[in-house]
Amino acid sequence: MRIANIAAKMIEISRGNLHDIEHFLKVHAYARLIGQLEQLAPDRQFILEAAALLHDIACPLCRQTYGHTHGKQQELLGMPLAQEFLSKFDLPAETVERIVFLVGHHHTLAQIDGIDYQILIEADYLANASENGYAKEIIQRFLDRFCKTASGAQLLRAAFCLA
């Protein structure tokens, strides 16, 4: 139930920006699917799904402040926004801390420190690749270099007709 509450609140604060709403819902769907296929523990699955919904929470502020939504600014501004957002929910401190960390690192491909982080990277990439029309060669390079879960790799291959 809490994931649905987080999703509904994110839609509310996105204030009609259908691109942002559809993106975070798509990332959430991919993350949820990969997490289930990889058989994450329920607490890890919750963290993953919440982070997927919140990962781009800073996009409106980035657009207003910088005129763009580049990844590093999203990560920097996203952490305090995610912290504030999650404070309205009754969640354990360590859960909030991990979600905030993931929001603040979802564009950082170095030093991925957990399966939830890895899946968030893969789910966001799946959504971005389709939304932005990435070339098959670029998707293949991501698959070869950064995709680590069997389920994420399977979805990338199937979605983009890769070998």
XYZ file of N, CA and C in Angstrom:
489
model
N 0.818 -1.203 0.000
C 0.000 0.000 0.000
C 0.856 1.260 0.000
N 1.962 1.238 0.702
C 2.794 2.441 0.769
C 3.372 2.818 -0.588
N 3.711 1.830 -1.423
C 4.229 2.143 -2.759
C 3.171 2.900 -3.555
N 1.931 2.470 -3.467
C 0.855 3.171 -4.172
C 0.720 4.607 -3.662
N 0.898 4.809 -2.365
C 0.819 6.159 -1.808
C 1.953 7.034 -2.322
N 3.140 6.459 -2.420
C 4.293 7.200 -2.941
C 4.046 7.565 -4.403
N 3.559 6.611 -5.190
C 3.281 6.878 -6.605
C 2.233 7.976 -6.763
N 1.157 7.885 -6.005
C 0.090 8.888 -6.105
C 0.601 10.277 -5.729
N 1.402 10.351 -4.692
C 1.948 11.644 -4.258
C 2.915 12.207 -5.302
N 3.714 11.346 -5.924
C 4.628 11.806 -6.974
C 3.856 12.332 -8.183
N 2.767 11.673 -8.528
C 1.942 12.170 -9.632
C 1.380 13.544 -9.270
N 0.943 13.666 -8.034
C 0.390 14.940 -7.567
C 1.419 16.060 -7.639
N 2.641 15.810 -7.174
C 3.636 16.889 -7.166
C 4.234 17.155 -8.549
N 4.015 16.229 -9.493
C 4.507 16.444 -10.855
C 3.634 17.435 -11.622
N 2.476 17.728 -11.082
C 1.597 18.793 -11.556
C 1.387 18.810 -13.072
N 0.939 17.679 -13.607
C 0.569 17.629 -15.013
C 1.702 17.391 -15.990
N 2.932 17.222 -15.505
C 4.035 16.956 -16.415
C 3.993 15.469 -16.788
N 3.262 15.173 -17.850
C 3.045 13.775 -18.236
C 4.339 13.070 -18.620
N 5.280 13.787 -19.191
C 6.571 13.155 -19.516
C 7.227 12.611 -18.253
N 7.329 13.443 -17.230
C 7.953 13.001 -15.975
C 7.162 11.864 -15.335
N 5.845 12.012 -15.299
C 4.989 10.996 -14.672
C 5.148 9.655 -15.387
N 5.022 9.675 -16.696
C 5.140 8.429 -17.452
C 6.533 7.822 -17.314
N 7.555 8.665 -17.233
C 8.918 8.149 -17.081
C 9.080 7.442 -15.736
N 8.723 8.097 -14.632
C 8.966 7.427 -13.347
C 8.064 6.212 -13.168
N 6.877 6.231 -13.765
C 6.034 5.035 -13.701
C 6.633 3.892 -14.529
N 7.217 4.224 -15.665
C 7.866 3.207 -16.496
C 9.091 2.643 -15.790
N 9.906 3.512 -15.192
C 11.085 3.038 -14.454
C 10.635 2.152 -13.289
N 9.577 2.557 -12.608
C 9.056 1.744 -11.513
C 8.618 0.371 -12.018
N 7.908 0.333 -13.140
C 7.434 -0.950 -13.673
C 8.608 -1.863 -14.022
N 9.626 -1.319 -14.674
C 10.805 -2.133 -14.997
C 11.526 -2.576 -13.728
N 11.693 -1.668 -12.786
C 12.384 -2.010 -11.535
C 11.612 -3.086 -10.780
N 10.314 -2.929 -10.689
C 9.481 -3.916 -9.993
C 9.617 -5.288 -10.648
N 9.545 -5.305 -11.973
C 9.641 -6.559 -12.709
C 11.015 -7.214 -12.512
N 12.079 -6.449 -12.691
C 13.422 -7.015 -12.530
C 13.627 -7.476 -11.096
N 13.202 -6.675 -10.130
C 13.331 -7.063 -8.724
C 12.611 -8.362 -8.413
N 11.401 -8.514 -8.952
C 10.656 -9.754 -8.725
C 11.326 -10.939 -9.408
N 11.796 -10.734 -10.634
C 12.481 -11.821 -11.346
C 13.776 -12.223 -10.648
N 14.445 -11.248 -10.055
C 15.689 -11.513 -9.330
C 15.415 -11.971 -7.891
N 14.152 -12.040 -7.516
C 13.705 -12.533 -6.216
C 14.301 -11.750 -5.042
N 14.162 -10.431 -5.124
C 14.614 -9.589 -4.017
C 13.788 -9.864 -2.769
N 14.408 -9.705 -1.635
C 13.692 -9.773 -0.359
C 12.679 -8.630 -0.326
N 11.553 -8.808 0.367
C 10.507 -7.777 0.384
C 10.998 -6.389 0.796
N 11.874 -6.283 1.791
C 12.351 -4.965 2.208
C 13.203 -4.320 1.120
N 14.015 -5.102 0.417
C 14.849 -4.592 -0.674
C 13.979 -4.199 -1.858
N 12.932 -4.986 -2.112
C 11.995 -4.689 -3.202
C 11.286 -3.360 -2.943
N 10.874 -3.137 -1.697
C 10.224 -1.872 -1.356
C 11.173 -0.700 -1.600
N 12.401 -0.820 -1.142
C 13.396 0.244 -1.330
C 13.586 0.525 -2.813
N 13.733 -0.536 -3.591
C 13.918 -0.390 -5.040
C 12.738 0.332 -5.677
N 11.540 -0.109 -5.355
C 10.359 0.487 -5.975
C 10.175 1.945 -5.561
N 10.409 2.247 -4.308
C 10.299 3.638 -3.852
C 11.345 4.510 -4.539
N 12.569 4.025 -4.638
C 13.625 4.784 -5.300
C 13.304 4.996 -6.779
N 12.722 3.975 -7.416
C 12.352 4.108 -8.825
C 11.307 5.209 -9.016
N 10.351 5.288 -8.119
C 9.330 6.331 -8.206
C 9.905 7.716 -7.933
N 10.878 7.795 -7.044
C 11.435 9.086 -6.619
C 12.690 9.502 -7.375
N 13.240 8.637 -8.202
C 14.580 8.886 -8.734
C 14.729 10.229 -9.442
N 13.696 10.717 -10.096
C 13.773 11.997 -10.812
C 13.008 13.109 -10.105
N 12.882 13.019 -8.809
C 12.128 14.014 -8.042
C 12.664 15.433 -8.233
N 13.929 15.552 -8.570
C 14.540 16.877 -8.711
C 14.377 17.479 -10.105
N 13.811 16.754 -11.049
C 13.720 17.282 -12.414
C 13.027 18.645 -12.506
N 11.870 18.845 -11.874
C 11.255 20.176 -11.969
C 12.162 21.286 -11.414
N 12.801 21.034 -10.283
C 13.696 22.039 -9.699
C 14.920 22.261 -10.588
N 15.439 21.205 -11.182
C 16.575 21.346 -12.101
C 16.201 22.211 -13.304
N 15.025 21.970 -13.857
C 14.581 22.780 -14.998
C 14.470 24.246 -14.607
N 13.900 24.478 -13.430
C 13.704 25.852 -12.951
C 15.039 26.514 -12.641
N 15.955 25.790 -12.010
C 17.223 26.361 -11.557
C 18.265 26.454 -12.667
N 18.397 25.369 -13.450
C 19.488 25.275 -14.429
C 19.023 25.325 -15.877
N 17.734 25.110 -16.108
C 17.243 25.057 -17.476
C 17.446 23.706 -18.137
N 17.849 22.711 -17.369
C 18.056 21.355 -17.888
C 17.922 20.363 -16.731
N 17.973 19.080 -17.084
C 17.849 18.028 -16.061
C 19.039 17.079 -16.106
N 20.226 17.612 -16.270
C 21.415 16.762 -16.322
C 21.548 15.939 -15.039
N 22.100 14.742 -15.204
C 22.138 13.742 -14.138
C 22.759 14.186 -12.837
N 23.891 14.835 -12.887
C 24.585 15.201 -11.644
C 23.783 16.212 -10.826
N 23.136 17.147 -11.493
C 22.288 18.103 -10.774
C 21.065 17.396 -10.192
N 20.505 16.449 -10.939
C 19.385 15.656 -10.406
C 19.781 14.947 -9.122
N 20.953 14.333 -9.145
C 21.416 13.590 -7.969
C 21.604 14.528 -6.776
N 22.260 15.645 -7.017
C 22.543 16.594 -5.934
C 21.271 17.177 -5.327
N 20.375 17.657 -6.171
C 19.142 18.270 -5.668
C 18.121 17.228 -5.221
N 18.229 16.029 -5.764
C 17.246 14.993 -5.463
C 17.324 14.445 -4.057
N 18.531 14.386 -3.500
C 18.668 13.786 -2.163
C 17.858 14.533 -1.100
N 18.016 15.845 -0.954
C 17.209 16.524 0.078
C 15.710 16.512 -0.235
N 15.361 16.559 -1.513
C 13.944 16.498 -1.860
C 13.345 15.140 -1.508
N 14.089 14.074 -1.780
C 13.620 12.729 -1.422
C 13.518 12.579 0.091
N 14.490 13.109 0.802
C 14.480 13.051 2.274
C 13.225 13.733 2.822
N 12.951 14.918 2.313
C 11.767 15.661 2.760
C 10.480 14.920 2.391
N 10.408 14.414 1.177
C 9.241 13.681 0.708
C 8.973 12.468 1.600
N 10.007 11.698 1.877
C 9.852 10.462 2.658
C 9.566 10.719 4.132
N 9.865 11.911 4.613
C 9.607 12.229 6.023
C 8.115 12.201 6.352
N 7.278 12.274 5.332
C 5.823 12.255 5.535
C 5.270 10.839 5.703
N 6.141 9.846 5.506
C 5.738 8.451 5.620
C 6.400 7.843 6.848
N 5.744 6.879 7.421
C 6.277 6.198 8.601
C 7.177 5.048 8.147
N 8.435 5.388 7.881
C 9.394 4.409 7.387
C 10.595 4.333 8.319
N 11.211 3.169 8.419
C 12.436 3.065 9.221
C 13.534 3.969 8.658
N 14.340 4.519 9.535
C 15.398 5.449 9.134
C 16.346 4.833 8.110
N 16.697 3.555 8.287
C 17.632 2.924 7.352
C 17.004 2.745 5.964
N 15.697 2.581 5.906
C 15.000 2.484 4.622
C 15.042 3.830 3.914
N 14.729 4.890 4.636
C 14.772 6.241 4.068
C 16.190 6.562 3.595
N 17.169 6.234 4.409
C 18.564 6.517 4.067
C 18.967 5.836 2.756
N 18.559 4.584 2.587
C 18.917 3.861 1.370
C 18.191 4.424 0.150
N 16.931 4.747 0.285
C 16.185 5.319 -0.837
C 16.812 6.649 -1.253
N 17.112 7.484 -0.284
C 17.736 8.784 -0.566
C 19.085 8.588 -1.254
N 19.865 7.621 -0.778
C 21.148 7.317 -1.412
C 20.947 6.933 -2.874
N 19.983 6.060 -3.148
C 19.738 5.620 -4.520
C 19.297 6.782 -5.412
N 18.431 7.641 -4.895
C 18.016 8.825 -5.654
C 19.239 9.690 -5.964
N 20.142 9.802 -5.022
C 21.334 10.632 -5.185
C 22.452 10.000 -5.978
N 22.231 8.783 -6.481
C 23.282 8.103 -7.242
C 22.759 7.408 -8.502
N 21.541 7.682 -8.904
C 20.949 6.910 -10.001
C 21.554 7.201 -11.371
N 22.462 8.166 -11.459
C 23.214 8.410 -12.695
C 24.685 8.053 -12.528
N 25.048 7.469 -11.407
C 26.439 7.121 -11.124
C 26.627 5.628 -11.341
N 27.406 5.284 -12.353
C 27.579 3.883 -12.715
C 28.788 3.241 -12.051
N 29.555 4.012 -11.324
C 30.734 3.477 -10.630
C 30.358 3.113 -9.198
N 30.961 2.078 -8.703
C 30.826 1.651 -7.307
C 29.393 1.335 -6.905
N 28.688 0.637 -7.765
C 27.332 0.186 -7.447
C 27.445 -0.819 -6.308
N 26.741 -0.548 -5.216
C 26.965 -1.306 -3.980
C 25.817 -2.209 -3.544
N 24.941 -2.564 -4.454
C 23.853 -3.455 -4.064
C 22.949 -3.768 -5.235
N 22.187 -4.832 -5.092
C 21.293 -5.267 -6.152
C 20.200 -4.235 -6.419
N 19.734 -3.538 -5.384
C 18.717 -2.504 -5.589
C 19.262 -1.374 -6.455
N 20.484 -0.975 -6.205
C 21.159 0.069 -6.985
C 21.321 -0.404 -8.430
N 21.812 -1.624 -8.618
C 22.027 -2.168 -9.956
C 20.724 -2.207 -10.746
N 19.678 -2.667 -10.129
C 18.394 -2.772 -10.826
C 17.845 -1.388 -11.165
N 17.993 -0.430 -10.274
C 17.534 0.933 -10.569
C 18.252 1.483 -11.800
N 19.553 1.274 -11.894
C 20.328 1.724 -13.051
C 19.779 1.068 -14.322
N 19.557 -0.234 -14.266
C 19.076 -0.964 -15.437
C 17.668 -0.535 -15.833
N 16.783 -0.364 -14.859
C 15.405 0.032 -15.143
C 15.348 1.439 -15.748
N 16.128 2.361 -15.206
C 16.160 3.721 -15.740
C 16.719 3.714 -17.159
N 17.725 2.880 -17.393
C 18.300 2.798 -18.732
C 17.276 2.249 -19.732
N 16.568 1.205 -19.349
C 15.524 0.651 -20.224
C 14.524 1.731 -20.636
N 14.061 2.490 -19.675
C 13.090 3.553 -19.964
C 13.714 4.642 -20.832
N 14.907 5.085 -20.479
C 15.565 6.150 -21.246
C 15.879 5.714 -22.671
N 16.306 4.467 -22.841
C 16.647 3.979 -24.180
C 15.438 4.008 -25.100
N 14.285 3.608 -24.579
C 13.090 3.622 -25.420
C 12.571 5.042 -25.636
N 12.570 5.852 -24.598
C 12.055 7.224 -24.712
C 12.919 8.095 -25.620
N 14.214 7.839 -25.631
C 15.136 8.691 -26.377
C 15.636 8.065 -27.675
N 15.162 6.879 -27.999
C 15.520 6.248 -29.257
C 16.999 5.940 -29.404
N 17.614 5.426 -28.344
C 19.038 5.100 -28.413
C 19.299 4.103 -29.543
N 20.440 4.246 -30.185
C 20.879 3.311 -31.224
C 21.199 1.960 -30.593
N 20.988 0.906 -31.374
C 21.241 -0.444 -30.865
C 22.679 -0.609 -30.385
N 23.631 0.036 -31.031
C 25.036 -0.091 -30.641
C 25.271 0.478 -29.235
N 24.604 1.562 -28.921
C 24.750 2.181 -27.599
C 24.097 1.305 -26.535
N 22.952 0.755 -26.863
C 22.271 -0.142 -25.928
C 23.114 -1.398 -25.709
N 23.693 -1.928 -26.771
C 24.551 -3.110 -26.648
C 25.766 -2.816 -25.771
N 26.334 -1.639 -25.913
C 27.484 -1.248 -25.086
C 27.085 -1.198 -23.610
N 25.913 -0.624 -23.308
C 25.428 -0.627 -21.924
C 25.243 -2.057 -21.435
N 24.627 -2.873 -22.245
C 24.383 -4.266 -21.890
C 25.704 -4.972 -21.560
N 26.696 -4.806 -22.396
C 27.987 -5.472 -22.210
C 28.769 -4.935 -21.017
N 28.687 -3.634 -20.775
C 29.542 -3.014 -19.761
C 28.885 -2.849 -18.397
N 27.578 -2.594 -18.370
C 26.959 -2.177 -17.113
C 25.811 -3.051 -16.623
N 25.195 -3.798 -17.504
C 24.055 -4.621 -17.104
C 24.578 -5.867 -16.389
N 24.163 -6.081 -15.164
C 24.682 -7.183 -14.344
C 23.638 -8.219 -13.972
N 22.360 -7.864 -13.988
C 21.349 -8.855 -13.614
C 20.932 -9.637 -14.851
N 20.676 -10.917 -14.665
C 20.220 -11.754 -15.769
C 18.883 -11.249 -16.300
N 18.014 -10.808 -15.404
C 16.680 -10.345 -15.805
C 16.744 -9.039 -16.577
N 17.564 -8.104 -16.109
C 17.737 -6.840 -16.832
C 18.308 -7.067 -18.217
N 19.306 -7.946 -18.318
C 19.909 -8.260 -19.613
C 18.878 -8.903 -20.537
N 18.091 -9.810 -20.002
C 17.058 -10.484 -20.792
C 16.046 -9.478 -21.326
N 15.618 -8.536 -20.486
C 14.645 -7.528 -20.909
C 15.231 -6.608 -21.962
N 16.477 -6.179 -21.792
C 17.125 -5.328 -22.786
C 17.226 -6.044 -24.135
N 17.656 -7.295 -24.093
C 17.781 -8.059 -25.342
C 16.417 -8.201 -26.036
N 15.400 -8.538 -25.261
C 14.070 -8.745 -25.837
C 13.459 -7.438 -26.353
N 13.552 -6.385 -25.566
C 12.921 -5.116 -25.926
C 13.557 -4.480 -27.149
N 14.877 -4.651 -27.288
C 15.595 -3.977 -28.372
C 16.150 -4.941 -29.418
N 15.666 -6.194 -29.402
C 16.050 -7.212 -30.385
C 17.560 -7.338 -30.512
N 18.232 -7.498 -29.370
C 19.679 -7.671 -29.351
C 20.023 -9.147 -29.219
N 21.188 -9.501 -29.686
C 21.638 -10.904 -29.600
C 22.020 -11.272 -28.179
